Short mmCIF file of N, CA, C and O in Angstrom, two decimals:
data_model
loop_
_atom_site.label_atom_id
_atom_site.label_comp_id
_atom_site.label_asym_id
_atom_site.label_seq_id
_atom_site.Cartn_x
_atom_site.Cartn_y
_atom_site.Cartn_z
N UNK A 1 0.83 -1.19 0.00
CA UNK A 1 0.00 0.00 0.00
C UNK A 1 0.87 1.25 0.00
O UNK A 1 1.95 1.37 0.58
N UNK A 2 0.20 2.23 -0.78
CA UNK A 2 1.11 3.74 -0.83
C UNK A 2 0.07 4.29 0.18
O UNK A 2 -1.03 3.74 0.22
N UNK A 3 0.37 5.50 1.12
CA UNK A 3 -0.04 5.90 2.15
C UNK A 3 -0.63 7.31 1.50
O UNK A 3 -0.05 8.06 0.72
N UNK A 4 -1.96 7.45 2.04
CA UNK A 4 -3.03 7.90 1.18
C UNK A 4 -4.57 7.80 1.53
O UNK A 4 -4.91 7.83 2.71
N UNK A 5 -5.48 7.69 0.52
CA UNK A 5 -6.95 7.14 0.56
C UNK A 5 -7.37 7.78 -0.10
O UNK A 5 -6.99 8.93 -0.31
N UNK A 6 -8.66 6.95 -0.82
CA UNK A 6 -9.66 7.10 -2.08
C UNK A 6 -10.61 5.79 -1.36
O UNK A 6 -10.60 5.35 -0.20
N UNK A 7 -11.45 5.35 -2.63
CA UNK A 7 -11.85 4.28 -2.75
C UNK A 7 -11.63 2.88 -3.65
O UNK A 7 -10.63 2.64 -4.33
N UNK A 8 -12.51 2.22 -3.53
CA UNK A 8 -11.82 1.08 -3.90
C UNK A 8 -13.07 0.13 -3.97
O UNK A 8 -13.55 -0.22 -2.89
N UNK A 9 -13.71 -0.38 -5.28
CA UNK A 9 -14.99 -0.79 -5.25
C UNK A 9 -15.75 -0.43 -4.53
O UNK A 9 -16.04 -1.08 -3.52
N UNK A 10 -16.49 1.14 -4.95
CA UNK A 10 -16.82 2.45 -4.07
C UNK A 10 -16.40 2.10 -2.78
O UNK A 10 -16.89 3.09 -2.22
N UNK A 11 -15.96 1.57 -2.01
CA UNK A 11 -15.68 1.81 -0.70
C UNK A 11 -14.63 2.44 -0.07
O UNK A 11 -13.54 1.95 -0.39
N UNK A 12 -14.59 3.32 0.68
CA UNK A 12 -13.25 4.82 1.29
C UNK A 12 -12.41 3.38 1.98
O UNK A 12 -12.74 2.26 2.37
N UNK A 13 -11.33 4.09 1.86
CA UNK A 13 -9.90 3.69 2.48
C UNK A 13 -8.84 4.35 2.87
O UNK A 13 -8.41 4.97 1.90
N UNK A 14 -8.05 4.58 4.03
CA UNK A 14 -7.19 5.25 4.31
C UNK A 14 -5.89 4.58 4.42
O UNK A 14 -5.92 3.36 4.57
N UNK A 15 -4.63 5.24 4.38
CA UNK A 15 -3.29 4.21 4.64
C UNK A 15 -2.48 5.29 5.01
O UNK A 15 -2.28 6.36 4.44
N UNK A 16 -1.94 4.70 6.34
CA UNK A 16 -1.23 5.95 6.69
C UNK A 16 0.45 5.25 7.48
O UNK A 16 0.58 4.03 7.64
N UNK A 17 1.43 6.12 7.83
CA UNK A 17 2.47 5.83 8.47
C UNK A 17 2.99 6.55 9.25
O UNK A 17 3.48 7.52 8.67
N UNK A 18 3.23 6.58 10.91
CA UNK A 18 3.66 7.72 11.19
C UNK A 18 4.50 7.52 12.68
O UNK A 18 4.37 6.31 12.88
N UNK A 19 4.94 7.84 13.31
CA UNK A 19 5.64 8.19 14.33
C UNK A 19 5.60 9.07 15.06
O UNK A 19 6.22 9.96 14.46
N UNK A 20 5.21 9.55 16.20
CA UNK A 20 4.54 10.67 17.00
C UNK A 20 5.50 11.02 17.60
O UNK A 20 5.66 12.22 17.83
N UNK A 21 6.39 10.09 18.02
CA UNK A 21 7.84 10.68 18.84
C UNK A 21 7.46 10.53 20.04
O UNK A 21 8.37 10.86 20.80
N UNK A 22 6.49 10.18 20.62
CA UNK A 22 6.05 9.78 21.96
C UNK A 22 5.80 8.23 22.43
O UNK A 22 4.82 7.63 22.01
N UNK A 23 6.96 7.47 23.51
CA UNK A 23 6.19 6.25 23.87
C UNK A 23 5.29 6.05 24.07
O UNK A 23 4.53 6.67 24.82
N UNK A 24 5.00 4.79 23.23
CA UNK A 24 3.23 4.37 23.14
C UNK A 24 3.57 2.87 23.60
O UNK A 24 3.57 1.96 22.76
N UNK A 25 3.78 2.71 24.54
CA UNK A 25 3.82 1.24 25.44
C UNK A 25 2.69 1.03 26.02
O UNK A 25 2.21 2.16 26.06
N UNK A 26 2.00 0.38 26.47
CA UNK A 26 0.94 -0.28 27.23
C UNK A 26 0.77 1.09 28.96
O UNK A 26 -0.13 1.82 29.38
N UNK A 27 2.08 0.77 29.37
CA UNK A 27 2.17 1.87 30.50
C UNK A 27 2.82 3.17 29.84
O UNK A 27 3.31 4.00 30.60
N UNK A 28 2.86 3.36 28.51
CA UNK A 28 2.95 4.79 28.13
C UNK A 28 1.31 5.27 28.10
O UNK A 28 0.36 4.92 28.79
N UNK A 29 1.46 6.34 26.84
CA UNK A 29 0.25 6.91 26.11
C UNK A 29 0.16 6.35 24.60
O UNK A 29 1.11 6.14 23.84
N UNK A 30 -1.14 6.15 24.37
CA UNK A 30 -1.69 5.77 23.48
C UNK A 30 -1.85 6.14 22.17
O UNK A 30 -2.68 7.05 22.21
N UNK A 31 -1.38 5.86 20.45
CA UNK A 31 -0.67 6.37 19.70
C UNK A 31 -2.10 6.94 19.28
O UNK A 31 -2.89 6.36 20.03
N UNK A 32 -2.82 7.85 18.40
CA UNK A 32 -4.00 7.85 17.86
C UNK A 32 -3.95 7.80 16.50
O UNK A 32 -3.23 8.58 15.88
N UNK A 33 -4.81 6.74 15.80
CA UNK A 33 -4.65 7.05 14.44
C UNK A 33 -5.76 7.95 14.24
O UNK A 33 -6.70 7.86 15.03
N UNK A 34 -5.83 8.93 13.19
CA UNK A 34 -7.05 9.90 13.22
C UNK A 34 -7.46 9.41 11.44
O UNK A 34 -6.73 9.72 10.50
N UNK A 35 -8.02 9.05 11.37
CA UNK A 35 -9.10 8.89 9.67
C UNK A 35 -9.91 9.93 9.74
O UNK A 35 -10.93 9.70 9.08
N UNK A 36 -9.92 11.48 10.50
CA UNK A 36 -11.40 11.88 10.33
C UNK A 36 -11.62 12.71 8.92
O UNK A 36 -12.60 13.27 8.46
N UNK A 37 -10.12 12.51 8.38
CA UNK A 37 -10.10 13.23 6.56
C UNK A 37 -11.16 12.29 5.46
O UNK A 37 -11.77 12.78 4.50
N UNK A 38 -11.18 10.47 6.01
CA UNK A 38 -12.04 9.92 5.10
C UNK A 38 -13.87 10.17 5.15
O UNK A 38 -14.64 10.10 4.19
N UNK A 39 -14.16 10.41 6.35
CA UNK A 39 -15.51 10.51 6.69
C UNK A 39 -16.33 9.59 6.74
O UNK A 39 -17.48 9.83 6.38
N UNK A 40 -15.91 8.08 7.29
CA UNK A 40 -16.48 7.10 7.69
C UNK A 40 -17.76 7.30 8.53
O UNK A 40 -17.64 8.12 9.44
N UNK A 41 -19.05 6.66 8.38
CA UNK A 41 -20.13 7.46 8.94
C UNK A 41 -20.29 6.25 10.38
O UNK A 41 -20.86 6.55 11.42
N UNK A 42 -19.56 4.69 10.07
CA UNK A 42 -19.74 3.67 11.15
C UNK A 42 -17.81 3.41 11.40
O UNK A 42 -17.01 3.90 10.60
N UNK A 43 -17.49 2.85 12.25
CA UNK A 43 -15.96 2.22 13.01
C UNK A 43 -15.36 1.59 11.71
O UNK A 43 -16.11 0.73 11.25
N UNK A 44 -14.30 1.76 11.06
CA UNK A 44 -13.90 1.22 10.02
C UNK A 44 -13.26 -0.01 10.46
O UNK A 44 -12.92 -0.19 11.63
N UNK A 45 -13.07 -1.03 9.32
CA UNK A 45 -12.21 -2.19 9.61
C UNK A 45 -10.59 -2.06 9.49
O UNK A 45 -10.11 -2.24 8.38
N UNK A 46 -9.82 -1.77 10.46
CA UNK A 46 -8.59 -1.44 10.71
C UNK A 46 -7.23 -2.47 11.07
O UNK A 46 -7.10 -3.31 11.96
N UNK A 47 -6.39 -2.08 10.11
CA UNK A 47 -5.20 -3.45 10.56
C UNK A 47 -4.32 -1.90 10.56
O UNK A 47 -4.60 -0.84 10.00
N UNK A 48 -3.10 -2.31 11.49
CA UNK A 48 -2.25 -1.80 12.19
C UNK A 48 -1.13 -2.37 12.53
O UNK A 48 -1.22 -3.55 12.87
N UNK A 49 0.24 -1.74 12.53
CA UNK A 49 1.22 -2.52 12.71
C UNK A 49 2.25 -2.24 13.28
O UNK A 49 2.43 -1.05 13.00
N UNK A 50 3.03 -2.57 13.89
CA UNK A 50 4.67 -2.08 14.37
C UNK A 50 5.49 -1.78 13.16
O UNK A 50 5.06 -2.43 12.21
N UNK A 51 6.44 -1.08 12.87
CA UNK A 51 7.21 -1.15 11.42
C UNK A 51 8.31 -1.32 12.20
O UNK A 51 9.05 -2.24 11.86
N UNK A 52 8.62 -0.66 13.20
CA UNK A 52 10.20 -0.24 13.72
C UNK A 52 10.89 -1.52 14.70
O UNK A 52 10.14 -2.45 15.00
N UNK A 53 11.72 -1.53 14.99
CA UNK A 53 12.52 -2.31 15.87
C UNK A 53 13.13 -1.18 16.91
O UNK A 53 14.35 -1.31 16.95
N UNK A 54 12.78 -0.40 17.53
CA UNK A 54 13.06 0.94 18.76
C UNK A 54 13.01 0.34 19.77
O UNK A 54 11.98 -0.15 20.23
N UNK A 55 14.51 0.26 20.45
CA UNK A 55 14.76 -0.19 22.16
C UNK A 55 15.34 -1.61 21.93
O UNK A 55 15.44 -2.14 20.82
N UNK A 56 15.78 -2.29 23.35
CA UNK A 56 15.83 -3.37 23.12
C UNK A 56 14.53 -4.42 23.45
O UNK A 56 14.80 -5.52 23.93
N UNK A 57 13.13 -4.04 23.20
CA UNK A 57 12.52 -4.99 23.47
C UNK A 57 11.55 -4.78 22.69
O UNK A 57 11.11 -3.64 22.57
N UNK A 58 10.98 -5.91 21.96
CA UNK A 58 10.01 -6.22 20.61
C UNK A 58 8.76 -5.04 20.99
O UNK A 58 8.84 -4.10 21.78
N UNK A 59 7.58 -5.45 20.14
CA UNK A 59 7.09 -4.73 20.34
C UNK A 59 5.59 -4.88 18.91
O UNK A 59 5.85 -4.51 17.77
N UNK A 60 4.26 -5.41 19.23
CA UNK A 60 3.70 -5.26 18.07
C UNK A 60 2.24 -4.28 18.32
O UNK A 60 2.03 -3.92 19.48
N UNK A 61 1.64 -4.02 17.66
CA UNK A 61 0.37 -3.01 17.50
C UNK A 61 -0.63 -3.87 18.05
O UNK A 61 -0.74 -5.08 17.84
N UNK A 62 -1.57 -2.94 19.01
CA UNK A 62 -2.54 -3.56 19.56
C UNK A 62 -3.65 -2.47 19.85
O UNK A 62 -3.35 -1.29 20.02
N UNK A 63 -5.02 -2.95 19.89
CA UNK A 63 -6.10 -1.41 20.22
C UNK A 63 -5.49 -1.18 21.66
O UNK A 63 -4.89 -1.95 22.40
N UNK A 64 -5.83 0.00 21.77
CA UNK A 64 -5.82 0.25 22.96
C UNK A 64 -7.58 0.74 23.80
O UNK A 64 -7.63 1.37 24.86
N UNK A 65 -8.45 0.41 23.24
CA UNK A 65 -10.08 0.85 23.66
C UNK A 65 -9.88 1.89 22.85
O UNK A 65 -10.80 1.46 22.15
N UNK A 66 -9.48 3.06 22.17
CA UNK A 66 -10.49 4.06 21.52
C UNK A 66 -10.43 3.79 20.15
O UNK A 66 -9.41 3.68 19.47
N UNK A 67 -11.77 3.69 19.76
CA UNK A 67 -12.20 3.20 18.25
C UNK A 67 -13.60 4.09 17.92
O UNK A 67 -14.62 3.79 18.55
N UNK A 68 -13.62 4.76 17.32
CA UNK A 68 -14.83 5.06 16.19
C UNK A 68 -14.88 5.06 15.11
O UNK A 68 -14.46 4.17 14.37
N UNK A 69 -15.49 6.23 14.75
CA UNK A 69 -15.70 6.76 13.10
C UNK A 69 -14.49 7.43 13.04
O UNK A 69 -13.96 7.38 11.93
N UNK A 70 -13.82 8.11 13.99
CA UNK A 70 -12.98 8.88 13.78
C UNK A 70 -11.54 8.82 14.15
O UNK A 70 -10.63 9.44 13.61
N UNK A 71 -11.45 7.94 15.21
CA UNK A 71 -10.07 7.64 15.50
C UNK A 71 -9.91 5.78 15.89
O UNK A 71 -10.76 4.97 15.52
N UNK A 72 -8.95 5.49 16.51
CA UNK A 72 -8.53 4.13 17.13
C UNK A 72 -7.25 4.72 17.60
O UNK A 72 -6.39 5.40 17.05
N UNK A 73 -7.42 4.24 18.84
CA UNK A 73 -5.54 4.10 19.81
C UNK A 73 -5.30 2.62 19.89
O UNK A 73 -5.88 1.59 20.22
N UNK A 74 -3.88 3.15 19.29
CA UNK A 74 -2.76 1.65 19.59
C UNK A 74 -1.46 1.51 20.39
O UNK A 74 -0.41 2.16 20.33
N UNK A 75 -1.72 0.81 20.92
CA UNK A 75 -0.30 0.57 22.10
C UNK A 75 0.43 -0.10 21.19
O UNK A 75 -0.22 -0.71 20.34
N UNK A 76 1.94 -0.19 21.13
CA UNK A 76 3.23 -0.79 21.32
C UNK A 76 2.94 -1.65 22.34
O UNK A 76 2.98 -1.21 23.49
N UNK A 77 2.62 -2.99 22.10
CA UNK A 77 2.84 -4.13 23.16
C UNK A 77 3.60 -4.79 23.46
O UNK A 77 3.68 -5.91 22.96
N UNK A 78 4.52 -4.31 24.47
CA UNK A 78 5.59 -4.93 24.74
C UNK A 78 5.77 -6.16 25.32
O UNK A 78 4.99 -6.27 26.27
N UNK A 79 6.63 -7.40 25.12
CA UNK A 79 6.65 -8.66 25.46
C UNK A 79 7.11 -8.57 27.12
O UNK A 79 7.39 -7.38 27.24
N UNK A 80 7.29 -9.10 28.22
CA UNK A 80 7.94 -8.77 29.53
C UNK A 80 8.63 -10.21 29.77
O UNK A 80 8.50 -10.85 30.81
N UNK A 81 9.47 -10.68 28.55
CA UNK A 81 10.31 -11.55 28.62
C UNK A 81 11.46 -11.52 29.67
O UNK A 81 11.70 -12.34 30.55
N UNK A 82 12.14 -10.33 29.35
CA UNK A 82 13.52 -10.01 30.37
C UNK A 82 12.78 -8.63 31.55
O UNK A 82 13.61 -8.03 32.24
N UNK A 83 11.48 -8.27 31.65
CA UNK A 83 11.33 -7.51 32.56
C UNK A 83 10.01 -7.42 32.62
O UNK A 83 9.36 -7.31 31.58
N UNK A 84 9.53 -7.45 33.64
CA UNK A 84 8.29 -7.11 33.93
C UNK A 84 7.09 -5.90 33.53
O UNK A 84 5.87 -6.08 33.45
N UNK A 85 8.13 -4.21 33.22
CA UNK A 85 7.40 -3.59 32.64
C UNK A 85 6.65 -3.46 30.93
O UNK A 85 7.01 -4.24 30.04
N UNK A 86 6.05 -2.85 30.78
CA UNK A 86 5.34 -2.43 29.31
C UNK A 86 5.82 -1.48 28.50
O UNK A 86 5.59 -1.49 27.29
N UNK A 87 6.58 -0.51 29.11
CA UNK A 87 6.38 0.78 29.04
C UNK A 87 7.54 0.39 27.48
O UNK A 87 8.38 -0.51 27.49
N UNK A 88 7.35 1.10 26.58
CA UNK A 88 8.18 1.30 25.52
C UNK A 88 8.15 3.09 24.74
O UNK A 88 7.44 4.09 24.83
N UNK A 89 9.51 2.62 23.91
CA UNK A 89 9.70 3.47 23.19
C UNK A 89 8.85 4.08 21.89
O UNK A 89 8.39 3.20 21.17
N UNK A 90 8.66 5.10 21.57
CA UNK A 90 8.00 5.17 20.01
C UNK A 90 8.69 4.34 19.20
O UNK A 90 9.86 3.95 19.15
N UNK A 91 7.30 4.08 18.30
CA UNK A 91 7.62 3.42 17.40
C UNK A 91 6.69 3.59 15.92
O UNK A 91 5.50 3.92 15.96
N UNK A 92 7.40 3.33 14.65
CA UNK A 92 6.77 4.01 13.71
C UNK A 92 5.58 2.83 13.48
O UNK A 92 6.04 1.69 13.49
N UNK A 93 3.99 2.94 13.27
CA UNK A 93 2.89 2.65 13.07
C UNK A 93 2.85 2.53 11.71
O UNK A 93 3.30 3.46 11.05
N UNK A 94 2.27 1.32 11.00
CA UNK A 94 1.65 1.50 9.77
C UNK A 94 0.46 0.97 9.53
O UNK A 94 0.39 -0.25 9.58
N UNK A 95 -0.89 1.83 9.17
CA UNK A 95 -1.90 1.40 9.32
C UNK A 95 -2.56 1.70 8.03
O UNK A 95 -2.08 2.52 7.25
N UNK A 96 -3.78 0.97 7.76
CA UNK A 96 -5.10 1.12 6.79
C UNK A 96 -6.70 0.70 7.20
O UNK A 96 -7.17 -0.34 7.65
N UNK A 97 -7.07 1.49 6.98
CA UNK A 97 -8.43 1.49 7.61
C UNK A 97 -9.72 1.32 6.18
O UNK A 97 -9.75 1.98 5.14
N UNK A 98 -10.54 0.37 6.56
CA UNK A 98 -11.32 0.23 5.18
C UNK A 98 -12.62 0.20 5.91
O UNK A 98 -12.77 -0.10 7.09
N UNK A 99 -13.99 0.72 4.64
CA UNK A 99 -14.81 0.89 5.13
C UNK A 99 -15.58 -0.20 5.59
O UNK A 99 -15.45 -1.21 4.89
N UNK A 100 -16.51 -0.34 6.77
CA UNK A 100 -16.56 -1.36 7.29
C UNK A 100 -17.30 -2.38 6.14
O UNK A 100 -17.89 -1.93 5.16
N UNK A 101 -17.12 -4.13 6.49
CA UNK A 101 -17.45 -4.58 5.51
C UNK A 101 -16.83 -4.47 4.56
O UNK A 101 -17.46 -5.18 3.78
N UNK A 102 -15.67 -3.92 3.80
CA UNK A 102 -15.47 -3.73 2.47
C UNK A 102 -15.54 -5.08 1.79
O UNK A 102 -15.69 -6.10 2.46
N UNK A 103 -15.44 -5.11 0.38
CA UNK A 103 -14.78 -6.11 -0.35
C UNK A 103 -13.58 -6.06 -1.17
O UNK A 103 -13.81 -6.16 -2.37
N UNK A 104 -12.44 -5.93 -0.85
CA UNK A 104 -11.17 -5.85 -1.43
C UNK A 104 -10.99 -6.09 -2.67
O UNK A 104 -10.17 -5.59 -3.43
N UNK A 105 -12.09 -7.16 -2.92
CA UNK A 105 -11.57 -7.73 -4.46
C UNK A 105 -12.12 -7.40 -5.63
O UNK A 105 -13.22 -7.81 -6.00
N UNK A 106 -11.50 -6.75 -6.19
CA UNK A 106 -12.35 -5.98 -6.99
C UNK A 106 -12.69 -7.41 -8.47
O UNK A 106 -11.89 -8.27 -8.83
N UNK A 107 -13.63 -7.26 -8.82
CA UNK A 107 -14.38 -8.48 -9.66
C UNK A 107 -13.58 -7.84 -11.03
O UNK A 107 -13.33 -6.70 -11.40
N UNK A 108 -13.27 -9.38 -11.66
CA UNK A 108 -12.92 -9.05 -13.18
C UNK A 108 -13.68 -9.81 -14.00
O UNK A 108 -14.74 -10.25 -13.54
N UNK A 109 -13.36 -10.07 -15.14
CA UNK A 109 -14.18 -11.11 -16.04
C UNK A 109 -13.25 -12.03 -15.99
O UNK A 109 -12.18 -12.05 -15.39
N UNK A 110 -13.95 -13.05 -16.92
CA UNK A 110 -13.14 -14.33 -16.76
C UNK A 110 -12.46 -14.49 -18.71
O UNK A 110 -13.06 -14.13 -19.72
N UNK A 111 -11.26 -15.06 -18.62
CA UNK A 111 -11.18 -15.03 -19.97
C UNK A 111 -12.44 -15.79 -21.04
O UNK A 111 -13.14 -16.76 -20.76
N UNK A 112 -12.45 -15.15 -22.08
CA UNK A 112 -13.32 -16.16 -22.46
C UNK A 112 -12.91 -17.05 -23.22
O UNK A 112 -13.52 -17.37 -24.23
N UNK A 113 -11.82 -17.58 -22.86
CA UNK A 113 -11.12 -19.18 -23.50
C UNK A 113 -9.82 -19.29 -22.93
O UNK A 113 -8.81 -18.60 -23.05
N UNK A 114 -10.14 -20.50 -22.16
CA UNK A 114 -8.54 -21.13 -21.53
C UNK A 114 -7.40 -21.04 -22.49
O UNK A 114 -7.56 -21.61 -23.57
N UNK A 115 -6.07 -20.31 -22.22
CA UNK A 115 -4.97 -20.33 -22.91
C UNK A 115 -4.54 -22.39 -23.19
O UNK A 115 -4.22 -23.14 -22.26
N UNK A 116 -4.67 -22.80 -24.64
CA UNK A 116 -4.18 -24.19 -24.99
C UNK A 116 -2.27 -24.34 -24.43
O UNK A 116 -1.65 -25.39 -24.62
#
């Protein structure tokens, strides 16, 4: 995905990438993605991701409870393999948000004769 939004078998889509510069660990603060440029009228269907490797301890995308039409927060979930806390470093987010329900696939025809 190029980072952006239109539609896509009429349905809105957003794709975005970003880094706030603020830890977003579980015991940090919470990253916000904001879609309110697409104008989703219900909670879009949203995948989200870690991109970065920041600190020495992993780290993947998770909700954090705020979800609507207009935003979703995601924590940096940190593993507590070698330590007990959560708390992590920023980390760069890459997300896309589709309208709820979408259908991705956009329909083609079928050839009309198997290549011999």
């Amino acid at each position: 995905f190029e980072t952006g939004s239109g539609t896509s078998t009429g349905q809105k889509y957003i794709v975005g990438i970003d880094d706030n510069g603020i830890a977003n660990g579980v015991d940090n603060e919470e990253y916000i993605i904001d879609y309110t440029l697409v104008g989703y009228e219900t909670s879009p269907d949203l995948v989200a991701a870690v991109i970065g490797e920041n600190g020495p301890d992993g780290a993947w995308a998770r909700g954090s409870g705020t979800f609507s039409n207009t935003s979703q927060g995601v924590f940096a979930e940190e593993d507590q393999e070698k330590d007990p806390e959560r708390s992590h470093v920023s980390e760069p987010i890459a997300w896309v948000a589709f309208e709820s329900c979408s259908d991705l696939i956009q329909a083609t025809s079928m050839p009309s004769a198997m290549p011999s």
